[in-house]
PDB file of C-alpha atoms and ligand atoms in Angstrom:
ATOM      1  CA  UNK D   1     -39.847  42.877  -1.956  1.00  0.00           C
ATOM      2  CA  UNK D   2     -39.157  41.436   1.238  1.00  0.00           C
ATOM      3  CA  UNK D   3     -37.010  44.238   2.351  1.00  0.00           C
ATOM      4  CA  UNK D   4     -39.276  46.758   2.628  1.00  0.00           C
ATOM      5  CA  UNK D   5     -41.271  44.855   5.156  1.00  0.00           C
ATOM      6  CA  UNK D   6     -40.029  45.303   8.756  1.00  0.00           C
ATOM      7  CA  UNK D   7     -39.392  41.762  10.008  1.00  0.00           C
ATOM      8  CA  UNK D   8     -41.642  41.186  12.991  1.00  0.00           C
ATOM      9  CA  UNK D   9     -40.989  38.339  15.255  1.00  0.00           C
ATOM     10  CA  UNK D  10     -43.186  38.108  18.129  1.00  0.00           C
ATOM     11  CA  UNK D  11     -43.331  35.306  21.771  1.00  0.00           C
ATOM     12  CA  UNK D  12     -46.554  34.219  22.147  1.00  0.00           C
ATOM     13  CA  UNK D  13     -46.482  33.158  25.707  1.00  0.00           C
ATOM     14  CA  UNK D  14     -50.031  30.949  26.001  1.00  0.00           C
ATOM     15  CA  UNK D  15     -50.745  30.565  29.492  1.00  0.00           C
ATOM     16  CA  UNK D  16     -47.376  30.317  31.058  1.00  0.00           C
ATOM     17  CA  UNK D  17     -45.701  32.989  33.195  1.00  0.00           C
ATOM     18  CA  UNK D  18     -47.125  34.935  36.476  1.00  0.00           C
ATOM     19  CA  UNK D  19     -46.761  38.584  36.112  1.00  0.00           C
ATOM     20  CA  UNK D  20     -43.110  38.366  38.520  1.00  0.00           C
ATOM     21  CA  UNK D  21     -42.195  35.446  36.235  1.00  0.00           C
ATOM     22  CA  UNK D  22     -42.773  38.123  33.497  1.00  0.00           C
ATOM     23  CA  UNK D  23     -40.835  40.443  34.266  1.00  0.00           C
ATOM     24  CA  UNK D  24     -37.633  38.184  34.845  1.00  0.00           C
ATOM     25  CA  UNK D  25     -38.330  36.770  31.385  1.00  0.00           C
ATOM     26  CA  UNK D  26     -38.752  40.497  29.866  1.00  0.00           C
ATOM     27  CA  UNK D  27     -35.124  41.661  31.786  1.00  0.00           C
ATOM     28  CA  UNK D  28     -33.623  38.519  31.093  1.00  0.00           C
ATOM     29  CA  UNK D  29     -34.584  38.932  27.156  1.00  0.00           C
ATOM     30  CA  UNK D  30     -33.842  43.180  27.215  1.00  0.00           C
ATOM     31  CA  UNK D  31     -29.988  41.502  28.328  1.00  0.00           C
ATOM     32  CA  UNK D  32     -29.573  39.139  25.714  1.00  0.00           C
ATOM     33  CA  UNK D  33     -30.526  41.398  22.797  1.00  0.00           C
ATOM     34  CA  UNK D  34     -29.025  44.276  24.388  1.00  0.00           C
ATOM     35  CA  UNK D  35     -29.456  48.237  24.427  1.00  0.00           C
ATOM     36  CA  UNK D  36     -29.379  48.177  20.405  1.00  0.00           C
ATOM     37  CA  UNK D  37     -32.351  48.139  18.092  1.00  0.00           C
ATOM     38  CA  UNK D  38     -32.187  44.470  16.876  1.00  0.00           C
ATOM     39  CA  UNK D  39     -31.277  45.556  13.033  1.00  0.00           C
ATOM     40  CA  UNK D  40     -34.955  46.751  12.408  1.00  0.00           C
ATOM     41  CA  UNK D  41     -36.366  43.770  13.973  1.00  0.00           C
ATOM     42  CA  UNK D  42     -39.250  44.377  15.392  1.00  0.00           C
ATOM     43  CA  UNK D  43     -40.009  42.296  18.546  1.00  0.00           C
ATOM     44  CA  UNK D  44     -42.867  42.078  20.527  1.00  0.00           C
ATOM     45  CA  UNK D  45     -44.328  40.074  23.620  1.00  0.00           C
ATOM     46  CA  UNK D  46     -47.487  38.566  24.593  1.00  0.00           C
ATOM     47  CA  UNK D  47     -47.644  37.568  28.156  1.00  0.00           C
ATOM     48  CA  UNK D  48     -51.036  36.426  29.667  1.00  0.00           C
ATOM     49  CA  UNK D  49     -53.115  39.558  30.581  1.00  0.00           C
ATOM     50  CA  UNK D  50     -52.488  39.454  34.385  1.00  0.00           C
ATOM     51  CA  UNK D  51     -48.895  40.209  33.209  1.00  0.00           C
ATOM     52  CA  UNK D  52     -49.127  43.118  31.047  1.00  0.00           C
ATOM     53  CA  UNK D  53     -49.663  45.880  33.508  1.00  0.00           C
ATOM     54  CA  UNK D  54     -46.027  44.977  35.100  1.00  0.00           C
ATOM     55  CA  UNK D  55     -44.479  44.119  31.628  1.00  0.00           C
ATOM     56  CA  UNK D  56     -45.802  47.575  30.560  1.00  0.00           C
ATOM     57  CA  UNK D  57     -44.055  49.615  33.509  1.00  0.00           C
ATOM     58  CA  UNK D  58     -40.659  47.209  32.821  1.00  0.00           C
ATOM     59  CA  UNK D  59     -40.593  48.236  29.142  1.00  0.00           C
ATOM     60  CA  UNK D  60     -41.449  51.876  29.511  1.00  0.00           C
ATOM     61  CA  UNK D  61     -39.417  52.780  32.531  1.00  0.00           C
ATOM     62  CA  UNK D  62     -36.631  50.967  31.120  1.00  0.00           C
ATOM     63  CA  UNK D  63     -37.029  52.084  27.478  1.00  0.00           C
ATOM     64  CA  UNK D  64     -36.587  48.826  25.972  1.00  0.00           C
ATOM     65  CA  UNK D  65     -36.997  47.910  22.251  1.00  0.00           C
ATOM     66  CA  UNK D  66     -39.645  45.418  22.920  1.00  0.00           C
ATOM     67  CA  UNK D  67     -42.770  45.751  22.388  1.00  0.00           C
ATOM     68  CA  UNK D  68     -45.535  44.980  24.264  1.00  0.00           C
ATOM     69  CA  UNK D  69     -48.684  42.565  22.688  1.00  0.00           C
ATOM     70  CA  UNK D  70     -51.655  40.473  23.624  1.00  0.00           C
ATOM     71  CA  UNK D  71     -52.879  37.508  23.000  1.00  0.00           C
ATOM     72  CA  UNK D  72     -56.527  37.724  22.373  1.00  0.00           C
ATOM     73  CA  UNK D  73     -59.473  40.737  23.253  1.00  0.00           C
ATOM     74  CA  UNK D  74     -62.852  41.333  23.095  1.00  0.00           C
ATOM     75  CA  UNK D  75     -65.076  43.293  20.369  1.00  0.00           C
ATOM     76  CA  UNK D  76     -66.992  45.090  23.214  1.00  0.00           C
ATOM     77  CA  UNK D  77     -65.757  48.177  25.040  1.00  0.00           C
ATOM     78  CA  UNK D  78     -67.097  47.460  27.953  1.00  0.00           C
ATOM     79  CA  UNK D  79     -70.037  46.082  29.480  1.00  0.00           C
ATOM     80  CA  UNK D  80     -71.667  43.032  31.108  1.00  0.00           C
ATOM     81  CA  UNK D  81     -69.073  40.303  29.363  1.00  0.00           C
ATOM     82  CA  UNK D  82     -68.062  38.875  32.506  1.00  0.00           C
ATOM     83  CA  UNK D  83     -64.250  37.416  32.083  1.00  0.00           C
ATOM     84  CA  UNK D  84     -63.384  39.815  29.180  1.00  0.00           C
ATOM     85  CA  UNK D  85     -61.309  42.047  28.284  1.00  0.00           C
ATOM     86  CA  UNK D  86     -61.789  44.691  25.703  1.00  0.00           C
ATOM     87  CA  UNK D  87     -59.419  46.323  23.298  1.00  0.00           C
ATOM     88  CA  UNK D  88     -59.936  49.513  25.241  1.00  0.00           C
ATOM     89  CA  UNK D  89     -58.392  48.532  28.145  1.00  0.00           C
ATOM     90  CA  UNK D  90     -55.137  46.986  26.292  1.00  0.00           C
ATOM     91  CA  UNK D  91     -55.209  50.340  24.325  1.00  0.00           C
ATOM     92  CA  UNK D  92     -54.356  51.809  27.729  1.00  0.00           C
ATOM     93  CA  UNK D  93     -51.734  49.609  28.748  1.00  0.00           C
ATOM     94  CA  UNK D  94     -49.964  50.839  25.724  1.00  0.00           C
ATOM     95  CA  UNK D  95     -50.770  47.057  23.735  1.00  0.00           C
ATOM     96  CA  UNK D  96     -49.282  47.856  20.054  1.00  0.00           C
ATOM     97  CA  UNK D  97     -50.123  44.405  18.674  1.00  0.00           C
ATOM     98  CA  UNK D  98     -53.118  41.799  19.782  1.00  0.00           C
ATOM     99  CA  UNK D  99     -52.904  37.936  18.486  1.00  0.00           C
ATOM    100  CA  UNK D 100     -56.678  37.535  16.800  1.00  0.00           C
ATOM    101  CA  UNK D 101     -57.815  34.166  16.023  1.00  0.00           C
ATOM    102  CA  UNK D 102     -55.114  31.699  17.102  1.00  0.00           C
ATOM    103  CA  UNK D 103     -56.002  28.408  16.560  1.00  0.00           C
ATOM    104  CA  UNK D 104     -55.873  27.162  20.004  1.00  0.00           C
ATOM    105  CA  UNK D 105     -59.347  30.009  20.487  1.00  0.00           C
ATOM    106  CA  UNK D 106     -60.961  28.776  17.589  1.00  0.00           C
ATOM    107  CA  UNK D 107     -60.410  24.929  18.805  1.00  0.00           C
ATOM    108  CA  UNK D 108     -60.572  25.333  22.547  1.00  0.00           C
ATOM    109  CA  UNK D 109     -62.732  28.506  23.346  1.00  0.00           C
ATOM    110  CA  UNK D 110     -65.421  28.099  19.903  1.00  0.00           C
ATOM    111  CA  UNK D 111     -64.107  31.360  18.102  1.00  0.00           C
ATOM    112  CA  UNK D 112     -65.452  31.577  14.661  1.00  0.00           C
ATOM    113  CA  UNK D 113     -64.544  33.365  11.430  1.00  0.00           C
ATOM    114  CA  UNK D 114     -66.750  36.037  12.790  1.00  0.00           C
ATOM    115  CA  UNK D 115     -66.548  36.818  15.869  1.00  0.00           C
ATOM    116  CA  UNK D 116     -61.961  36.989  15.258  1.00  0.00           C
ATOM    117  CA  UNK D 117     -63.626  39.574  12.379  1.00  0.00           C
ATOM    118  CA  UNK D 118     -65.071  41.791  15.108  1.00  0.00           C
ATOM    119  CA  UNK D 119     -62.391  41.328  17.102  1.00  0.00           C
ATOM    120  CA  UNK D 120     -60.164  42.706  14.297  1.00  0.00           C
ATOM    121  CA  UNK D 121     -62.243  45.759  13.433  1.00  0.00           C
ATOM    122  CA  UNK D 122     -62.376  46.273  17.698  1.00  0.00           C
ATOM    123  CA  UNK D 123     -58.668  46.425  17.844  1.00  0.00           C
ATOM    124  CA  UNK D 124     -58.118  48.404  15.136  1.00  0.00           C
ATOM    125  CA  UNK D 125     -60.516  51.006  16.132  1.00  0.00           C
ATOM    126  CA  UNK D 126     -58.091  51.365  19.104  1.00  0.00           C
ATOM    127  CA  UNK D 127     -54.887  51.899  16.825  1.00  0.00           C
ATOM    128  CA  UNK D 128     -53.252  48.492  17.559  1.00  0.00           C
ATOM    129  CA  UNK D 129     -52.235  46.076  15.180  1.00  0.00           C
ATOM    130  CA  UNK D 130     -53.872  42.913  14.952  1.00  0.00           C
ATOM    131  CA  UNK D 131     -51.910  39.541  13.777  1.00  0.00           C
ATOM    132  CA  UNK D 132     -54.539  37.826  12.643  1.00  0.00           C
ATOM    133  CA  UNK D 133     -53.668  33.555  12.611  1.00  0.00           C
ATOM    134  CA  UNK D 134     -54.651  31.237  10.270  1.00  0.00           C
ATOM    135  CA  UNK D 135     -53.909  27.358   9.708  1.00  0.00           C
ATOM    136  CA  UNK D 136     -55.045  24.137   8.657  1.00  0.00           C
ATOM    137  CA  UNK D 137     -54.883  21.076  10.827  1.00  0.00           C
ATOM    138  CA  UNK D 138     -53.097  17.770   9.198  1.00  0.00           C
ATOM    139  CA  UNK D 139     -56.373  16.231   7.880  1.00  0.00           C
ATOM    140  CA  UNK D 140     -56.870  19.092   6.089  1.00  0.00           C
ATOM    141  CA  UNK D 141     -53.754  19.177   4.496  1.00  0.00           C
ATOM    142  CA  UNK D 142     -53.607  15.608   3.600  1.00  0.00           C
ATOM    143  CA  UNK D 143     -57.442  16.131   1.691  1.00  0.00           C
ATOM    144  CA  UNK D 144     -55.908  18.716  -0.021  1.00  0.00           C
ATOM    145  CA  UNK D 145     -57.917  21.534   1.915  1.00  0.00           C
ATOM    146  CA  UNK D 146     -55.128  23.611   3.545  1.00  0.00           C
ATOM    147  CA  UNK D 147     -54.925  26.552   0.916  1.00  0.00           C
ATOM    148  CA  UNK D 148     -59.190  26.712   0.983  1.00  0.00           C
ATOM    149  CA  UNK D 149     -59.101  26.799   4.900  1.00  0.00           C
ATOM    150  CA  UNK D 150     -56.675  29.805   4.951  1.00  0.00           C
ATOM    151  CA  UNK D 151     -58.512  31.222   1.955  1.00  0.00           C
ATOM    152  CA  UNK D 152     -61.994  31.253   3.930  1.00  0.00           C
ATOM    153  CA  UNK D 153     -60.210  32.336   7.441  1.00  0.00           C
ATOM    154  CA  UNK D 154     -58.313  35.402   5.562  1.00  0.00           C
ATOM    155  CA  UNK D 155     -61.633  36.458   3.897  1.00  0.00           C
ATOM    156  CA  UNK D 156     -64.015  36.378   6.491  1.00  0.00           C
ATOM    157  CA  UNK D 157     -61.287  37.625   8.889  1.00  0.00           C
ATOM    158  CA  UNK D 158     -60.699  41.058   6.775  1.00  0.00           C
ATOM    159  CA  UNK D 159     -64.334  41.592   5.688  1.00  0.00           C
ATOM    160  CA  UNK D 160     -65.274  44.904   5.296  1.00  0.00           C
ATOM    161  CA  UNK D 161     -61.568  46.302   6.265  1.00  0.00           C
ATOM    162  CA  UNK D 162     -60.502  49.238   3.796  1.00  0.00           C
ATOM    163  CA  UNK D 163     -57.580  48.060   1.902  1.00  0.00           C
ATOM    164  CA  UNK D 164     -55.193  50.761   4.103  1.00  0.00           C
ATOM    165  CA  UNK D 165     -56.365  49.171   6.916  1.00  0.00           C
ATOM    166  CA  UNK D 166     -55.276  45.665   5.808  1.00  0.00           C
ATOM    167  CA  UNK D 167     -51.909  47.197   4.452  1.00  0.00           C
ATOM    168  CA  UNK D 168     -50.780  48.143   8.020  1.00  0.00           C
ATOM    169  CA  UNK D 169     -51.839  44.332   9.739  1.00  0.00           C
ATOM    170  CA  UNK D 170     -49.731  41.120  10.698  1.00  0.00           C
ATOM    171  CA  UNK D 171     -51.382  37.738   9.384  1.00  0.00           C
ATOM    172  CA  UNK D 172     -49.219  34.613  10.881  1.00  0.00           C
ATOM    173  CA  UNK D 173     -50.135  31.378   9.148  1.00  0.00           C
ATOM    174  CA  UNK D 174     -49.912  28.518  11.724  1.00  0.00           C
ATOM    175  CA  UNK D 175     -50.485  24.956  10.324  1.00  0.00           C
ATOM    176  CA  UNK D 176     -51.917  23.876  13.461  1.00  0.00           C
ATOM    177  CA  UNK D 177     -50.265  20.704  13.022  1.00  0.00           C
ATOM    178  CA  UNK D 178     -47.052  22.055  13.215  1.00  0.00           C
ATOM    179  CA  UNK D 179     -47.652  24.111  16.724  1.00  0.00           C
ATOM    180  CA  UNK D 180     -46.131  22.481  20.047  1.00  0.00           C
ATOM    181  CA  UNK D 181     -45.398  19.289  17.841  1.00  0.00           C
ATOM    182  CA  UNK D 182     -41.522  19.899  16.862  1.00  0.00           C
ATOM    183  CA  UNK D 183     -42.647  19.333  13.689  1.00  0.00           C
ATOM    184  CA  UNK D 184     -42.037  22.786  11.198  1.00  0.00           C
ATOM    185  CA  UNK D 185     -43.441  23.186   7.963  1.00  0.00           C
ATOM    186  CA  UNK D 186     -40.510  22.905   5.304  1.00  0.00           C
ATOM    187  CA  UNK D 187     -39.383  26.551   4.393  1.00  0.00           C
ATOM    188  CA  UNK D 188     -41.110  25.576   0.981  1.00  0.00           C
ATOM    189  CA  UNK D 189     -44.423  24.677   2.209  1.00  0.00           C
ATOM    190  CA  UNK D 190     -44.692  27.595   4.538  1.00  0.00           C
ATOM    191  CA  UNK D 191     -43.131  29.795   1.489  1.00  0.00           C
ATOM    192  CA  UNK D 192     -45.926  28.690  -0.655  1.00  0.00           C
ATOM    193  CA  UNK D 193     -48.654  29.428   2.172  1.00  0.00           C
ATOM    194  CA  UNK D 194     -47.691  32.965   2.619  1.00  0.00           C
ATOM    195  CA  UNK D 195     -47.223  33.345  -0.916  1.00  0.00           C
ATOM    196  CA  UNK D 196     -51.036  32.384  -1.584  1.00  0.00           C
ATOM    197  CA  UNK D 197     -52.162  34.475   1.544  1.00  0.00           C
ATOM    198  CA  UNK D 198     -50.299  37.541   0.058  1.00  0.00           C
ATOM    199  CA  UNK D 199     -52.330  36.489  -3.280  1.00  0.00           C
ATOM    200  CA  UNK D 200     -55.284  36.164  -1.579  1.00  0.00           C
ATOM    201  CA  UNK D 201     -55.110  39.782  -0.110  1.00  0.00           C
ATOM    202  CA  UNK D 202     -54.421  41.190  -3.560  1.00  0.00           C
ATOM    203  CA  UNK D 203     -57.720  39.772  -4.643  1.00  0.00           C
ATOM    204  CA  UNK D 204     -59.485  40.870  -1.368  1.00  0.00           C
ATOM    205  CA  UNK D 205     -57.594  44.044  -0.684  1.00  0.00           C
ATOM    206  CA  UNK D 206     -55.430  45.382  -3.283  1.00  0.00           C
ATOM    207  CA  UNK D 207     -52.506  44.945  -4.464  1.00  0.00           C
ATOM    208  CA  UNK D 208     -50.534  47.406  -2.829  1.00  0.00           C
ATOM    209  CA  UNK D 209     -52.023  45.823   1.066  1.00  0.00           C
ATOM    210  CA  UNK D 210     -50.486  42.426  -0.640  1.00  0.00           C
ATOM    211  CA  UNK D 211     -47.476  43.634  -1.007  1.00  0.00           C
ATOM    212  CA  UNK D 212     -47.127  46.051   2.579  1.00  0.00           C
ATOM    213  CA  UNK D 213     -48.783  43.560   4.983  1.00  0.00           C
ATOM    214  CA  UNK D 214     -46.413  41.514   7.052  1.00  0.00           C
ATOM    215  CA  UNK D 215     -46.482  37.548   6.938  1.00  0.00           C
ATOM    216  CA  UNK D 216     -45.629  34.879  10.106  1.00  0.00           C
ATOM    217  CA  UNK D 217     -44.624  31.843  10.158  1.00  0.00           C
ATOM    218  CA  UNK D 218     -45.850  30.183  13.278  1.00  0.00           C
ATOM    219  CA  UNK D 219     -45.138  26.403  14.515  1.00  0.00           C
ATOM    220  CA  UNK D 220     -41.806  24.648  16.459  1.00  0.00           C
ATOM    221  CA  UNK D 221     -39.819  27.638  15.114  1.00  0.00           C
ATOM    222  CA  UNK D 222     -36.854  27.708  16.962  1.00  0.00           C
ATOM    223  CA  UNK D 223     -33.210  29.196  16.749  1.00  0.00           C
ATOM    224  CA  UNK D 224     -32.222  26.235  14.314  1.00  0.00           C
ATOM    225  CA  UNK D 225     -34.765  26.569  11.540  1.00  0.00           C
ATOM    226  CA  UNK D 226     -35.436  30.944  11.954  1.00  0.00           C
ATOM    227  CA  UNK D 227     -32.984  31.522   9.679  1.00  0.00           C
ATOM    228  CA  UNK D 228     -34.024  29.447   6.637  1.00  0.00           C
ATOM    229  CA  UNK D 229     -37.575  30.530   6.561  1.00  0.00           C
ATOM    230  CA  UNK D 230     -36.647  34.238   6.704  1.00  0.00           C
ATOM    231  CA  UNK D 231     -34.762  33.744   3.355  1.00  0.00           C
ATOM    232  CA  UNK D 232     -38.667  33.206   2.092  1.00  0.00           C
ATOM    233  CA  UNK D 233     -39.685  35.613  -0.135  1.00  0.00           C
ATOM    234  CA  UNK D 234     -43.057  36.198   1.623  1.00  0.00           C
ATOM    235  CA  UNK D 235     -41.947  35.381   4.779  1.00  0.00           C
ATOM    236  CA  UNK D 236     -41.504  38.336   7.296  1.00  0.00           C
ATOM    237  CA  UNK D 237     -41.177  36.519  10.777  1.00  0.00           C
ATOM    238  CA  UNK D 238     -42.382  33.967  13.016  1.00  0.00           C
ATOM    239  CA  UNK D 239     -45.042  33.700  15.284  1.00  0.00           C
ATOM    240  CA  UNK D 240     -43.474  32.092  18.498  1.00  0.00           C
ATOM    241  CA  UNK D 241     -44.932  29.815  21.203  1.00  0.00           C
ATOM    242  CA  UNK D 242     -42.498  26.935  23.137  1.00  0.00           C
ATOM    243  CA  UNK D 243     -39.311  28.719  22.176  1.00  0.00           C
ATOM    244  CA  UNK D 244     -40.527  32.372  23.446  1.00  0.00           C
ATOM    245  CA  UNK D 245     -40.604  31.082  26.949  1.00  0.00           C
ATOM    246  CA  UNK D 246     -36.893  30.899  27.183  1.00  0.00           C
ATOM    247  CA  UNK D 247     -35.790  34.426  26.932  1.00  0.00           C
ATOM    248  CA  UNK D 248     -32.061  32.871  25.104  1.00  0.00           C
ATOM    249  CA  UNK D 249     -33.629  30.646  22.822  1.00  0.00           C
ATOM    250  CA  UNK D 250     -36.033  33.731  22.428  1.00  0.00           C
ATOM    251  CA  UNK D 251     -33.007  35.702  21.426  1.00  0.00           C
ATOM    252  CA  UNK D 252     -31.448  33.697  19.345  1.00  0.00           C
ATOM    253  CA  UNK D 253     -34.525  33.306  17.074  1.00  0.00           C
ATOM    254  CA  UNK D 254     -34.444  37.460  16.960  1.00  0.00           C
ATOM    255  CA  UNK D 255     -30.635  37.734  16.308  1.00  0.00           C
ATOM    256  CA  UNK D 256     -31.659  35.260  13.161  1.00  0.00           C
ATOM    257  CA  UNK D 257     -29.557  37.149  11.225  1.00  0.00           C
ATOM    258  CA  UNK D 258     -26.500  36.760  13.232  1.00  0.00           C
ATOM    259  CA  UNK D 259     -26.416  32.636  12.872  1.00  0.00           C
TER     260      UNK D 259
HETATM  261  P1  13P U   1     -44.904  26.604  19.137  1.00  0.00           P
HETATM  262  O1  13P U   1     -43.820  27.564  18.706  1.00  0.00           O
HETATM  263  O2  13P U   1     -44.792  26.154  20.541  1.00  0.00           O
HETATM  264  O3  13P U   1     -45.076  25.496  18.131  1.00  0.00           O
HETATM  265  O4  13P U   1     -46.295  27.453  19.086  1.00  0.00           O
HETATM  266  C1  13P U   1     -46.634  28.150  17.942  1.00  0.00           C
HETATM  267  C2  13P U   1     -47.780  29.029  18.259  1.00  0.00           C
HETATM  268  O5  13P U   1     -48.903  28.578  18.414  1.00  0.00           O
HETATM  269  C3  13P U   1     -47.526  30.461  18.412  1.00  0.00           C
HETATM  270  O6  13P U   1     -48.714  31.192  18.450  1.00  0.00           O
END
């Protein structure tokens, strides 16, 4: 069923790039993939926040076919949250899609299963998308834990969502021991994760939000291993960190089709 998901490959930046930084990167990227729609490839950027104002006026003045993202927000709307950012304001900026739950917030910054819950119910109460991430790290996976981890993050991430809700999301799985490291999951083993996720939302959701909701891959995804895991099955893009950066390598991994 693969084809009637839009493929939706997506450059997390982390915290590289100042804003004019950004908006070479975004030019330089609009260049290599050219005027064209990239065959129903959806592509979308998350630069820092101090970026997206100027990445916003670039893409919109220059009607490019990339979209603009996030990489985290707050539940709140606004209020005494000092450092924060809420969904409202990225709403405004013309955000489309917000990265919830990445691994490197739930390690470094404390996030738990219920506060990235909030976080998804805040962001879709402003008509973005959230990709919700999920992972295990390697000593999970080595007890045998990874599939129970995801299980738990999916649940408690999409509790209380209506099932049309979860239908219309992004979740990217993300073995966190695969992320910066160089080191991908085999096609297979990320196959398999997605595959359980989808099965996961079936039981959760329903079947039909199992079989519309789009599935990342995210870890050391780069131009030389896109191609084989978007033959998966359950497999409908990548989550990228490192390789985003560099706006050719970026491209490359979007023209997947084309190697
Ligand atoms: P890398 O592509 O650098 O492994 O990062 C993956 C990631 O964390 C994307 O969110």
């Amino acid at each position: 069923m693969a084809e009637e998901r839009t493929p939706i490959i997506s450059g997390n930046w982390k915290m590289h790039k100042n804003h004019f930084e950004a908006i070479q990167a975004v030019q330089k990227l609009h260049y290599r993939l050219g005027e064209e729609e990239q065959e129903g490839v959806v592509v979308t950027v998350h630069p820092p926040f101090t970026d997206l104002r100027s990445v916003q006026t670039l893409i919109e003045s220059d009607r490019m076919h990339i979209v603009l993202g996030a990489q985290n927000c707050f539940y709140e709307n606004e209020g005494a949250f000092t450092g924060e950012v809420s969904p409202a304001m990225l709403a405004k900026l013309d955000v489309a899609y917000v990265i919830l739950g990445h691994s490197e917030r739930r390690q470094d910054f404390g996030e738990t299963d219920e506060m990235v819950n909030r976080k998804v119910k805040a962001v879709l109460a402003h008509q973005m998308i959230p990709i919700l991430c999920c992972g295990e790290t390697l000593e999970e996976r080595e007890a045998g834990q990874a599939e129970s981890k995801v299980d738990t993050q999916i649940r408690a991430g999409l509790a209380g969502l209506k099932a049309s809700q979860v239908a219309g999301l992004v979740i990217a799985y993300e073995p966190i021991w695969a992320i910066g490291t160089g080191r991908t999951a085999t096609s297979e083993d990320a196959q398999a994760m997605c595959a359980h996720i989808r099965s996961i939302i079936a039981d959760a959701a329903s079947a039909d939000a199992a079989a519309a909701v789009r599935i990342q891959y995210g870890g050391s995804v780069k131009p030389g291993n896109i191609a084989e895991l978007m033959r998966m099955p359950d497999i409908d893009g990548a989550l990228v960190g490192g390789a985003s950066l560099e706006p050719d390598e970026f491209a490359a991994i979007v023209q997947f089709r084309q190697h």
